[in-house]
Structures are given as structure tokens and as C-alpha cells.
XYZ file of N, CA, C and O in Angstrom:
788
model
N -166.288 -78.437 -0.210
C -166.463 -80.321 0.863
C -167.180 -81.336 0.727
O -168.697 -80.107 0.530
N -167.052 -82.305 0.399
C -167.962 -83.388 -0.152
C -168.928 -83.210 1.400
O -168.638 -83.076 2.367
N -170.013 -84.083 0.856
C -170.968 -84.337 1.953
C -170.403 -85.597 2.518
O -169.804 -86.214 2.012
N -170.882 -85.855 4.020
C -170.803 -87.209 4.604
C -171.329 -88.346 3.023
O -170.356 -89.407 3.309
N -172.273 -88.379 2.691
C -172.892 -89.295 1.807
C -171.828 -89.294 0.602
O -171.762 -90.184 -0.171
N -171.567 -88.474 0.210
C -170.626 -88.309 -0.981
C -169.161 -88.990 -0.454
O -168.663 -89.042 -1.684
N -168.740 -88.979 0.249
C -167.285 -89.384 0.588
C -167.013 -90.563 0.327
O -168.280 -91.410 0.707
N -166.151 -90.979 0.079
C -166.018 -92.569 -0.146
C -166.151 -93.422 1.036
O -165.746 -92.681 1.803
N -166.652 -94.393 0.842
C -166.817 -95.275 2.331
C -165.908 -96.079 2.495
O -165.422 -97.135 1.392
N -165.147 -95.424 3.139
C -163.966 -96.592 3.159
C -164.263 -97.577 5.064
O -164.868 -96.919 5.835
N -163.110 -98.733 5.301
C -163.309 -98.876 6.474
C -163.227 -98.463 7.645
O -163.899 -98.069 8.538
N -162.444 -96.946 7.832
C -161.139 -95.981 8.182
C -162.621 -95.356 8.432
O -163.056 -95.015 10.024
N -163.300 -94.557 7.831
C -164.862 -93.768 8.008
C -165.590 -94.423 8.630
O -166.705 -94.358 9.809
N -166.089 -95.675 8.426
C -166.913 -96.682 8.744
C -166.068 -96.752 10.484
O -167.583 -96.234 11.226
N -165.535 -97.260 10.525
C -164.970 -97.311 11.716
C -165.339 -96.218 12.674
O -165.567 -96.362 13.992
N -164.744 -94.963 12.144
C -165.016 -93.750 12.696
C -166.446 -93.510 13.447
O -166.713 -93.244 14.485
N -167.222 -94.021 12.299
C -168.456 -93.689 12.758
C -169.321 -94.347 13.564
O -170.385 -93.859 14.498
N -169.100 -95.806 13.645
C -169.251 -96.642 14.608
C -168.864 -96.372 16.013
O -169.539 -96.309 16.646
N -167.710 -95.749 15.776
C -166.885 -95.002 17.436
C -168.116 -94.135 17.944
O -168.555 -94.315 19.248
N -168.753 -93.292 17.066
C -169.752 -91.753 17.280
C -171.058 -92.709 17.679
O -171.686 -92.575 18.686
N -170.964 -93.669 17.229
C -172.927 -94.588 17.037
C -172.289 -94.763 18.615
O -173.413 -95.192 19.249
N -171.024 -96.034 19.154
C -171.616 -96.419 20.079
C -170.986 -95.553 21.119
O -171.851 -95.905 22.577
N -170.855 -94.398 21.175
C -170.715 -93.381 22.119
C -172.558 -93.100 22.348
O -172.549 -92.525 23.546
N -172.907 -92.877 21.213
C -174.068 -91.907 21.755
C -175.242 -93.052 22.115
O -176.192 -92.960 23.068
N -175.177 -94.443 21.610
C -176.093 -95.440 22.099
C -175.880 -96.493 22.568
O -176.238 -97.353 23.030
N -174.565 -96.912 22.985
C -173.543 -97.812 23.840
C -173.476 -99.180 23.501
O -174.486 -99.600 21.785
N -172.965 -100.127 23.733
C -172.809 -101.041 23.209
C -173.721 -102.273 23.138
O -173.931 -102.578 22.133
N -174.966 -102.159 23.552
C -176.075 -102.902 23.622
C -177.126 -102.368 22.857
O -177.796 -103.328 22.050
N -177.540 -101.078 22.513
C -178.370 -100.573 21.846
C -177.486 -100.534 19.858
O -178.494 -99.911 18.895
N -176.574 -99.881 19.924
C -176.072 -99.732 18.637
C -176.113 -100.700 17.700
O -175.815 -101.814 17.957
N -176.619 -100.862 16.280
C -176.388 -101.711 15.463
C -175.847 -101.253 14.315
O -175.751 -100.120 13.922
N -175.748 -101.574 13.283
C -175.322 -102.042 12.081
C -175.970 -100.724 11.495
O -175.827 -99.718 10.011
N -177.475 -100.702 11.471
C -178.581 -99.918 10.723
C -178.283 -98.408 11.143
O -178.086 -97.708 10.475
N -177.912 -98.525 12.428
C -177.280 -96.922 13.147
C -176.115 -96.493 12.402
O -176.189 -94.995 12.359
N -174.981 -97.272 12.468
C -173.612 -97.004 11.292
C -174.594 -96.294 10.247
O -173.596 -95.149 9.750
N -174.704 -97.226 9.642
C -175.221 -96.743 8.343
C -175.859 -95.924 8.023
O -175.793 -95.055 7.319
N -177.115 -95.490 8.524
C -177.690 -94.056 8.916
C -177.026 -93.074 8.869
O -177.104 -91.676 8.509
N -175.756 -92.948 9.987
C -175.076 -91.895 10.223
C -174.061 -91.872 8.885
O -173.834 -90.772 9.454
N -174.121 -92.661 8.246
C -172.868 -92.118 7.693
C -173.585 -92.171 6.109
O -173.312 -91.763 5.141
N -175.165 -92.127 6.191
C -175.718 -91.867 5.088
C -175.911 -92.962 4.037
O -175.762 -92.912 2.471
N -175.438 -94.021 4.044
C -175.703 -95.511 3.269
C -176.436 -96.509 3.757
O -177.092 -96.021 4.641
N -176.746 -97.636 3.074
C -177.420 -98.520 2.860
C -176.153 -99.315 4.126
O -175.535 -99.316 4.129
N -177.190 -100.072 4.815
C -176.378 -101.302 5.780
C -175.902 -102.234 4.622
O -174.667 -102.524 5.772
N -176.262 -102.368 3.712
C -175.300 -103.440 3.067
C -174.435 -102.877 2.589
O -173.515 -103.609 2.229
N -173.972 -101.474 2.276
C -173.083 -101.030 2.175
C -171.264 -101.189 3.184
O -170.679 -101.217 2.765
N -172.228 -101.111 4.631
C -171.211 -101.429 6.197
C -170.809 -103.088 5.536
O -169.956 -102.830 6.060
N -171.593 -103.792 5.376
C -171.733 -104.910 5.366
C -170.697 -105.275 4.066
O -170.354 -106.586 4.162
N -170.309 -104.526 3.279
C -169.585 -105.152 2.142
C -168.050 -104.721 2.849
O -167.154 -105.547 2.315
N -168.101 -103.998 3.828
C -166.568 -104.277 4.457
C -166.195 -104.768 5.612
O -165.142 -105.787 5.939
N -167.482 -105.017 6.350
C -167.712 -105.710 7.555
C -168.343 -106.486 7.757
O -169.722 -106.490 7.441
N -168.478 -107.966 7.227
C -169.201 -108.840 7.104
C -170.500 -109.200 8.238
O -171.537 -109.852 7.961
N -170.558 -108.960 9.187
C -170.813 -108.931 10.465
C -170.960 -107.832 11.445
O -170.239 -107.126 11.727
N -172.015 -107.757 12.879
C -172.137 -106.840 13.659
C -170.773 -107.258 14.318
O -169.972 -106.421 14.681
N -170.510 -108.527 14.608
C -169.245 -109.329 15.264
C -168.274 -108.475 15.028
O -166.923 -108.376 15.695
N -167.848 -108.724 13.812
C -166.700 -108.062 12.721
C -166.323 -106.506 12.787
O -165.798 -106.243 13.194
N -167.488 -105.984 12.617
C -167.770 -104.325 12.810
C -166.948 -104.288 14.825
O -165.596 -103.045 14.144
N -167.974 -104.757 15.507
C -167.185 -104.545 16.784
C -165.638 -104.990 16.978
O -164.892 -104.398 18.165
N -165.474 -106.219 16.842
C -164.317 -106.552 16.620
C -163.069 -105.329 16.235
O -162.089 -105.371 16.572
N -163.436 -104.956 15.132
C -162.234 -103.934 13.946
C -162.443 -102.856 14.813
O -161.081 -102.272 15.138
N -163.084 -102.313 15.456
C -163.542 -100.980 16.577
C -162.809 -101.524 17.293
O -161.719 -100.472 18.086
N -162.310 -102.213 18.296
C -161.816 -102.711 19.348
C -160.280 -102.719 19.098
O -159.534 -102.166 19.524
N -160.384 -103.647 18.560
C -158.518 -103.920 17.402
C -158.516 -102.577 17.155
O -157.221 -101.819 17.538
N -158.952 -101.654 16.729
C -158.381 -99.870 16.025
C -158.119 -99.166 17.537
O -157.103 -98.638 17.825
N -158.765 -99.220 18.339
C -158.430 -98.443 19.534
C -157.706 -99.098 20.467
O -156.341 -98.522 20.946
N -157.615 -100.195 20.588
C -156.095 -100.794 21.371
C -154.968 -100.785 20.465
O -154.182 -100.422 21.266
N -155.087 -100.515 19.434
C -153.741 -100.826 18.165
C -153.379 -98.949 18.362
O -151.794 -99.171 18.516
N -154.144 -97.670 19.082
C -153.384 -96.307 19.050
C -152.516 -96.740 20.138
O -151.685 -96.290 20.176
N -152.881 -97.415 21.489
C -151.823 -97.743 22.329
C -150.862 -98.228 21.879
O -149.589 -98.071 22.625
N -150.848 -99.174 21.239
C -149.623 -100.106 20.880
C -148.855 -99.301 20.231
O -147.345 -98.846 20.782
N -149.363 -98.334 19.348
C -148.147 -97.448 18.230
C -147.895 -96.780 19.193
O -146.642 -96.426 18.975
N -148.380 -95.972 20.002
C -147.472 -95.096 21.251
C -146.500 -95.327 21.600
O -145.694 -94.524 22.044
N -147.290 -96.920 22.098
C -146.036 -97.246 23.535
C -144.817 -97.776 22.143
O -143.773 -97.742 23.042
N -144.705 -98.319 21.245
C -143.794 -98.879 20.580
C -142.874 -97.273 20.099
O -141.747 -97.789 20.204
N -142.974 -96.519 20.014
C -142.143 -95.490 19.868
C -140.964 -94.742 20.899
O -140.412 -94.958 21.291
N -141.800 -95.560 22.097
C -140.990 -95.384 23.411
C -140.194 -96.444 23.383
O -138.862 -96.551 23.778
N -140.867 -97.574 23.101
C -139.786 -98.878 23.323
C -138.571 -99.078 22.365
O -137.932 -99.066 22.637
N -139.003 -98.173 20.607
C -138.206 -98.320 19.844
C -137.148 -96.928 19.998
O -136.146 -96.814 19.044
N -136.943 -96.226 21.167
C -136.312 -94.820 21.594
C -135.310 -95.632 21.439
O -134.426 -96.111 22.288
N -134.104 -94.933 19.945
C -132.511 -95.009 20.446
C -131.812 -94.837 21.605
O -130.783 -95.660 21.748
N -132.257 -93.532 22.129
C -130.917 -93.014 22.854
C -131.124 -92.861 23.612
O -130.616 -92.657 24.669
N -132.477 -93.496 24.340
C -132.793 -93.492 25.775
C -132.453 -94.441 26.359
O -132.157 -95.827 26.222
N -131.878 -94.707 27.946
C -131.446 -96.029 28.574
C -133.058 -96.849 28.847
O -133.765 -96.476 28.633
N -132.346 -98.159 29.149
C -133.559 -99.112 29.228
C -134.348 -98.836 30.949
O -135.144 -98.818 30.677
N -133.639 -98.447 32.212
C -134.573 -98.169 32.773
C -135.028 -96.631 32.535
O -136.456 -97.065 32.861
N -135.157 -96.136 31.631
C -135.671 -94.606 31.377
C -136.758 -94.906 30.219
O -137.999 -94.295 30.812
N -136.708 -95.666 29.331
C -137.639 -96.144 28.647
C -138.597 -96.586 29.632
O -140.039 -96.441 29.198
N -138.348 -98.032 30.423
C -139.002 -99.058 30.846
C -140.005 -97.447 31.992
O -141.366 -97.979 31.845
N -139.860 -97.054 32.599
C -140.127 -95.734 33.290
C -140.986 -94.657 32.510
O -142.459 -94.530 32.805
N -140.834 -94.478 31.368
C -141.383 -93.430 30.591
C -142.311 -94.607 29.838
O -143.568 -94.108 29.496
N -142.248 -95.851 29.221
C -143.495 -96.484 28.936
C -144.277 -96.789 29.738
O -145.791 -96.695 29.585
N -144.061 -97.003 31.011
C -145.244 -97.489 31.748
C -145.829 -96.236 32.363
O -147.526 -96.275 32.453
N -145.324 -94.737 32.456
C -145.779 -93.815 32.582
C -146.664 -92.975 31.396
O -147.776 -93.061 31.612
N -147.011 -93.742 30.217
C -147.622 -93.352 28.983
C -148.470 -94.283 29.046
O -149.759 -93.856 28.752
N -148.879 -95.491 29.003
C -149.831 -96.573 29.493
C -150.347 -96.064 30.614
O -151.610 -95.652 30.288
N -150.256 -95.812 31.571
C -150.862 -95.194 32.507
C -151.549 -94.015 31.972
O -152.917 -93.731 32.451
N -151.334 -92.840 31.263
C -151.673 -92.111 31.233
C -152.673 -92.167 29.946
O -153.706 -91.141 29.663
N -152.090 -92.855 28.694
C -152.808 -93.103 27.923
C -154.750 -93.858 28.482
O -155.628 -93.145 27.713
N -154.221 -94.774 29.133
C -155.628 -95.466 30.259
C -156.096 -94.316 30.948
O -157.703 -94.272 30.588
N -155.731 -93.260 31.809
C -156.515 -92.790 32.385
C -157.174 -91.648 31.596
O -158.445 -90.985 31.979
N -156.517 -91.277 30.295
C -156.858 -90.102 29.445
C -158.217 -90.313 28.512
O -159.690 -89.766 28.932
N -158.230 -92.177 28.344
C -159.111 -92.923 27.081
C -160.612 -92.659 28.594
O -161.843 -92.449 28.303
N -160.067 -93.062 29.631
C -161.444 -93.061 30.769
C -162.332 -91.852 31.019
O -163.228 -91.899 31.491
N -160.739 -91.133 31.205
C -161.196 -89.683 31.756
C -162.313 -88.825 30.760
O -163.305 -87.750 31.249
N -161.800 -88.630 29.615
C -162.048 -87.546 28.622
C -162.988 -88.220 27.764
O -164.009 -87.244 27.160
N -163.559 -89.806 27.752
C -164.555 -90.015 26.965
C -164.769 -91.466 27.668
O -165.053 -92.285 27.496
N -165.056 -91.065 28.829
C -166.084 -92.033 30.087
C -166.869 -93.034 29.122
O -167.159 -94.372 29.310
N -168.452 -92.626 28.419
C -168.896 -93.024 27.641
C -168.256 -94.179 26.498
O -168.557 -95.213 26.321
N -166.971 -94.010 25.751
C -166.251 -94.699 24.946
C -165.808 -95.399 25.841
O -165.746 -96.948 25.359
N -165.115 -95.214 26.748
C -164.382 -95.617 27.312
C -165.040 -97.357 28.547
O -164.657 -98.064 27.930
N -166.455 -97.015 28.676
C -167.198 -97.935 29.103
C -167.944 -98.752 28.225
O -167.749 -99.984 28.537
N -168.336 -98.119 27.127
C -168.679 -99.184 25.724
C -167.273 -100.394 25.766
O -167.752 -101.294 25.298
N -165.664 -99.415 25.785
C -164.551 -100.455 25.146
C -164.221 -101.500 26.174
O -164.145 -102.707 26.125
N -165.226 -101.230 27.317
C -164.636 -102.489 28.461
C -165.470 -103.411 27.816
O -165.210 -104.811 28.148
N -167.012 -103.532 27.633
C -168.115 -104.008 27.247
C -167.534 -105.146 25.648
O -167.193 -105.968 25.790
N -166.716 -104.193 25.148
C -166.386 -104.791 23.695
C -164.768 -105.819 23.886
O -165.141 -106.100 23.313
N -164.365 -105.174 24.903
C -162.900 -105.920 25.063
C -163.271 -107.182 25.984
O -162.575 -108.518 25.472
N -164.812 -107.545 26.764
C -165.111 -108.778 27.284
C -165.723 -109.441 25.841
O -165.314 -110.593 26.296
N -166.208 -108.896 24.940
C -166.381 -109.887 24.053
C -165.366 -110.317 23.019
O -165.382 -111.553 22.338
N -164.100 -109.659 22.905
C -163.320 -109.953 22.180
C -161.979 -110.576 22.524
O -160.519 -110.093 22.462
N -162.026 -111.294 23.304
C -160.833 -112.240 24.169
C -159.669 -112.404 23.049
O -158.714 -112.000 23.986
N -159.652 -112.903 22.026
C -158.988 -113.472 20.797
C -157.867 -111.655 20.890
O -156.863 -111.824 20.988
N -158.355 -110.691 20.613
C -158.070 -109.729 20.233
C -157.466 -108.959 21.728
O -156.037 -107.913 21.439
N -157.781 -108.965 22.731
C -157.541 -108.664 23.627
C -156.378 -109.449 24.230
O -155.381 -108.756 24.665
N -156.051 -110.555 24.308
C -154.590 -111.506 24.204
C -153.709 -110.918 23.838
O -152.628 -110.693 23.949
N -153.710 -110.739 22.201
C -153.237 -110.270 21.577
C -152.284 -108.955 21.604
O -151.164 -108.342 21.901
N -153.413 -108.244 21.837
C -152.992 -106.776 22.653
C -152.336 -106.685 23.622
O -150.823 -106.238 23.773
N -152.156 -107.573 24.870
C -151.498 -107.850 25.771
C -150.437 -108.411 25.614
O -148.824 -107.715 25.956
N -150.128 -109.442 24.563
C -149.490 -110.052 24.031
C -148.180 -108.720 23.362
O -147.175 -108.850 23.983
N -149.175 -107.674 22.772
C -147.723 -106.903 22.076
C -147.178 -105.777 22.943
O -145.975 -106.010 23.470
N -147.819 -105.552 23.901
C -147.627 -104.823 25.458
C -146.641 -105.490 25.963
O -145.317 -104.994 26.195
N -146.946 -106.635 26.178
C -145.651 -107.676 27.079
C -144.148 -107.784 26.240
O -143.240 -108.290 26.826
N -144.782 -107.884 24.994
C -143.190 -107.796 23.997
C -142.420 -106.697 23.858
O -141.346 -107.000 24.506
N -143.234 -106.135 24.437
C -142.225 -104.594 24.123
C -141.628 -104.304 25.344
O -140.584 -104.086 25.507
N -142.200 -104.734 26.424
C -141.685 -103.969 27.520
C -140.455 -105.608 28.309
O -139.619 -105.237 28.330
N -140.452 -106.674 27.324
C -139.775 -107.593 27.159
C -138.559 -106.860 26.609
O -137.235 -107.475 26.693
N -138.779 -106.469 24.940
C -137.735 -105.852 24.888
C -136.489 -104.825 25.194
O -135.337 -104.556 25.145
N -137.528 -103.742 26.505
C -137.019 -102.811 26.859
C -136.292 -103.473 28.200
O -134.733 -103.089 27.998
N -136.560 -104.699 28.597
C -135.810 -105.130 30.196
C -134.893 -106.222 28.903
O -133.177 -105.804 29.752
N -134.815 -106.609 28.180
C -133.979 -107.117 27.087
C -132.857 -106.380 26.996
O -131.276 -106.215 27.144
N -132.894 -105.208 26.193
C -131.783 -103.806 26.354
C -131.111 -103.600 27.683
O -129.763 -103.737 27.039
N -132.122 -103.688 28.202
C -131.385 -103.070 29.741
C -130.291 -104.362 29.983
O -129.201 -103.805 30.671
N -130.641 -105.577 30.011
C -129.892 -106.407 30.433
C -128.637 -106.841 29.638
O -127.829 -106.490 29.936
N -128.393 -106.498 28.634
C -127.753 -106.421 27.230
C -126.405 -105.252 27.905
O -125.418 -105.266 27.388
N -126.795 -103.997 27.881
C -126.414 -102.856 28.658
C -125.715 -103.125 29.569
O -124.912 -101.784 29.647
N -126.167 -103.791 30.836
C -125.788 -103.765 32.015
C -126.802 -102.971 32.807
O -126.485 -103.027 33.797
N -127.830 -102.714 32.769
C -127.986 -101.350 33.337
C -129.543 -102.131 33.933
O -129.917 -101.682 35.090
N -130.090 -103.234 33.742
C -131.103 -104.047 34.263
C -130.628 -105.282 34.192
O -129.892 -106.178 33.884
N -130.813 -106.258 35.063
C -130.668 -107.398 35.281
C -132.389 -108.126 35.529
O -133.083 -107.906 36.317
N -132.610 -109.389 35.094
C -133.434 -110.734 34.553
C -132.582 -111.778 34.259
O -131.765 -111.878 32.875
N -132.782 -112.785 34.683
C -132.636 -114.272 33.989
C -133.752 -114.256 33.559
O -132.955 -115.590 32.428
N -135.209 -114.551 33.656
C -135.956 -114.820 32.117
C -136.588 -113.505 31.904
O -137.466 -112.990 32.746
N -135.989 -112.981 30.607
C -136.687 -111.849 29.935
C -138.064 -112.096 30.285
O -139.123 -111.097 30.599
N -138.419 -112.506 29.431
C -139.770 -112.625 28.840
C -140.719 -112.557 31.064
O -142.201 -112.102 30.973
N -140.484 -113.603 31.664
C -140.617 -113.535 33.362
C -141.236 -112.407 33.004
O -141.861 -111.759 34.477
N -140.352 -111.552 33.315
C -139.827 -110.265 34.061
C -140.461 -109.333 33.429
O -141.566 -108.624 34.180
N -140.582 -109.565 32.206
C -141.684 -108.214 31.467
C -143.231 -108.869 31.991
O -144.232 -107.827 32.172
N -143.932 -109.837 31.834
C -144.846 -110.128 32.073
C -145.154 -109.756 34.002
O -146.005 -109.570 34.061
N -144.266 -109.782 34.884
C -144.421 -109.820 36.004
C -144.445 -108.208 36.399
O -145.186 -107.498 36.923
N -143.945 -107.398 35.491
C -143.585 -105.771 35.627
C -144.957 -105.624 35.433
O -145.682 -104.322 36.039
N -145.173 -106.343 34.071
C -146.985 -105.659 33.868
C -147.710 -106.089 34.569
O -148.622 -105.522 35.069
N -148.011 -106.838 35.515
C -148.768 -107.548 36.176
C -148.572 -106.611 37.480
O -149.791 -106.635 38.219
N -147.773 -106.655 37.665
C -147.683 -105.472 39.021
C -148.071 -104.044 38.581
O -148.390 -103.370 39.729
N -148.474 -103.834 37.648
C -148.791 -102.053 37.556
C -150.211 -102.595 37.026
O -150.427 -101.692 36.771
N -151.049 -103.921 37.313
C -152.212 -103.949 36.129
C -153.249 -102.705 36.661
O -153.946 -102.172 36.373
N -152.739 -102.557 38.538
C -153.909 -101.498 38.284
C -154.059 -99.814 38.042
O -154.964 -99.091 37.935
N -152.852 -99.956 37.486
C -152.506 -98.521 36.464
C -153.046 -98.050 35.039
O -152.829 -97.647 34.131
N -153.557 -99.559 34.776
C -153.610 -99.684 33.400
C -154.932 -100.878 32.931
O -155.547 -100.895 31.635
N -154.961 -101.594 33.908
C -156.337 -102.161 33.768
C -158.041 -102.117 33.922
O -158.244 -101.228 34.754
N -158.655 -101.829 33.242
C -159.859 -100.813 32.937
C -160.940 -101.015 34.334
O -161.571 -100.469 34.824
N -160.669 -102.741 34.700
C -161.532 -102.600 35.795
C -160.974 -101.952 37.186
O -161.739 -101.602 38.390
N -159.715 -101.312 36.925
C -159.342 -100.176 38.358
C -159.309 -98.910 37.945
O -159.043 -97.841 38.357
N -160.111 -98.003 36.658
C -160.311 -96.901 36.258
C -161.212 -96.578 37.263
O -160.761 -95.253 37.496
N -162.078 -97.084 38.580
C -162.531 -95.954 39.518
C -161.369 -95.238 39.992
O -161.509 -94.254 40.460
N -160.123 -96.115 40.504
C -158.983 -95.425 41.380
C -158.154 -94.353 40.688
O -157.773 -93.850 41.294
N -158.413 -94.420 39.297
C -157.499 -93.663 38.752
C -157.367 -91.870 39.028
O -157.375 -91.190 38.363
N -158.944 -91.459 39.213
C -158.627 -90.514 39.901
C -159.002 -90.111 40.884
O -159.149 -88.867 41.846
N -158.282 -91.193 42.350
C -158.128 -91.032 43.659
C -156.808 -89.818 43.484
O -155.616 -89.545 42.786
N -156.580 -88.804 44.374
C -155.980 -87.893 44.448
C -154.440 -88.269 44.827
O -153.709 -87.871 44.633
N -154.458 -89.688 45.352
C -153.205 -90.047 45.727
C -152.598 -91.401 44.355
O -151.418 -91.675 44.445
N -153.434 -91.319 43.512
C -153.128 -92.392 42.738
C -151.688 -92.121 41.971
O -150.488 -92.968 41.270
N -151.020 -91.336 41.717
C -149.675 -90.353 41.039
C -149.149 -91.045 42.297
O -147.337 -91.363 41.282
N -149.093 -90.638 43.241
C -147.927 -90.898 44.530
C -147.865 -92.674 44.294
O -146.530 -93.276 44.299
N -149.001 -93.579 43.861
C -149.223 -94.611 44.292
C -148.652 -95.250 42.921
O -147.569 -96.125 43.318
N -148.770 -94.824 41.916
C -148.086 -95.609 40.384
C -146.333 -94.911 40.779
O -145.675 -95.995 40.533
N -146.127 -93.290 41.007
C -144.533 -93.466 41.224
C -143.855 -94.231 42.389
O -143.065 -94.789 42.019
N -144.584 -95.138 43.713
C -144.197 -95.809 44.030
C -143.639 -97.394 43.856
O -142.646 -97.740 43.619
N -144.875 -97.499 43.156
C -144.664 -98.716 41.976
C -143.738 -99.083 41.314
O -143.017 -100.183 41.398
N -143.562 -97.887 40.229
C -142.771 -97.825 39.249
C -141.111 -97.924 39.605
O -140.131 -98.497 39.236
N -140.877 -97.003 40.690
C -139.781 -96.675 41.366
C -139.242 -98.330 41.757
O -138.526 -98.422 41.776
N -140.401 -99.276 42.852
C -139.604 -100.451 43.485
C -139.046 -101.252 42.056
O -138.437 -101.953 41.913
N -140.005 -101.054 41.044
C -139.549 -102.191 39.691
C -138.723 -102.250 39.632
O -137.656 -103.004 39.134
N -138.560 -100.569 39.264
C -136.943 -100.317 38.497
C -135.777 -100.478 39.605
O -134.792 -101.155 39.173
N -135.991 -100.382 40.733
C -135.024 -100.551 41.194
C -135.032 -102.134 41.410
O -133.724 -102.547 41.525
N -135.447 -102.996 41.569
C -135.618 -104.424 41.855
C -134.873 -104.662 40.015
O -134.104 -105.606 40.495
N -135.397 -104.107 39.467
C -134.729 -104.823 37.802
C -133.229 -103.974 38.005
O -132.101 -104.496 36.907
N -132.784 -103.174 38.298
C -131.333 -102.665 38.374
C -130.526 -103.550 38.790
O -130.428 -104.478 39.507
N -129.311 -103.566 37.647
C -128.467 -104.372 37.703
C -127.388 -104.247 38.778
O -127.493 -102.939 39.377
């Protein structure tokens, strides 16, 4: 098996290593030199793939957010599910993904919270992608007659906003509450009942 230094230096490998460095040092102390050292290469080699520290941090943030989008897209695109079932599954999957990111790796979650604040353009794109998925689910339900919404994009945005406590990182401390699942179920049930045709 090749050593870390003998493996090809790819953007993906740099991003994976950057996550480890961020986990170890945090967003304020981690440097491109730290990433290069962990990879066993010069910092110039990292800069050939990412022209600046900001570009590297932006790419790491985008990669982290994209994982959620891909996972949720599988639910939004599932052909056999009804729209109300998809909507419930989508909201549940988003909440579970955020809870696991916060609970399973609190250091990296805290780091990403800082990086998200730095990369508002990436965050805006991410939120748009999520709301677009919700809009597609709701539109499917309207077309099938199982959901009702006069303005599908507005309904999707309202659903996203109404469930913010269960996916917005600023509420992460609430996600360990013993009543959080009951509260989540109450909110999602109310939303789905409200959208039923």
C-alpha cells in the first residue's frame, strides 16, 4: 500500500486532509501549511489545487454541504413514494443528518459553523438547493392531488423556515433535548396536515 506522500495529490485528498486538520486545530488556527504537512507535500502543492486559504476553506464547506444535498436528493427523486411520505422522509432525513453531524463530530461541526458564516454565497446556494427539492416534492403532491399549495415556491420556503429549529446549526444545542423528537414530529405532522389537499 502506498504511503500518504506517494499517493497522488488530488483535490479530494486535500479536502479530506483539510477536514482532519480543521478537526485538530479548529478554523482559526488551521493553516495551508498544516494541511500540506499532514499530506507530506509542500504548501505550494496544495496551492496548485486551491489558489488561496479562502478557496480551500470554501471548497471544504461546499463539499460538506453537498453531502446533505445528495442524500436528500435521493428522497426527493424517489419515484414510488407519495409526496406526503416523501416530504416527511425528507424533513426527517435532514434533521437526522444535522443531528448526527453535530453529535458524532462536535469539533468539526463547530468548525463548519464558523466556515458557514464565512461563505455566505455557498450557504445561500445550499439553501436554494434544499428549498428547490422541497418545492419539487410539493409540486408533485399538487399534481397528484395529495397536497395543496397555490404558490409552490412560497410553500416550500415556508416549510423550510417552519422547520428551521430542526436543521439550522444555531439550534444544535436543542437537538439533544429528550423531547426534541416529539417536538419534531408535532411540527412536521402539522405541516403535512396543513398541506394536504
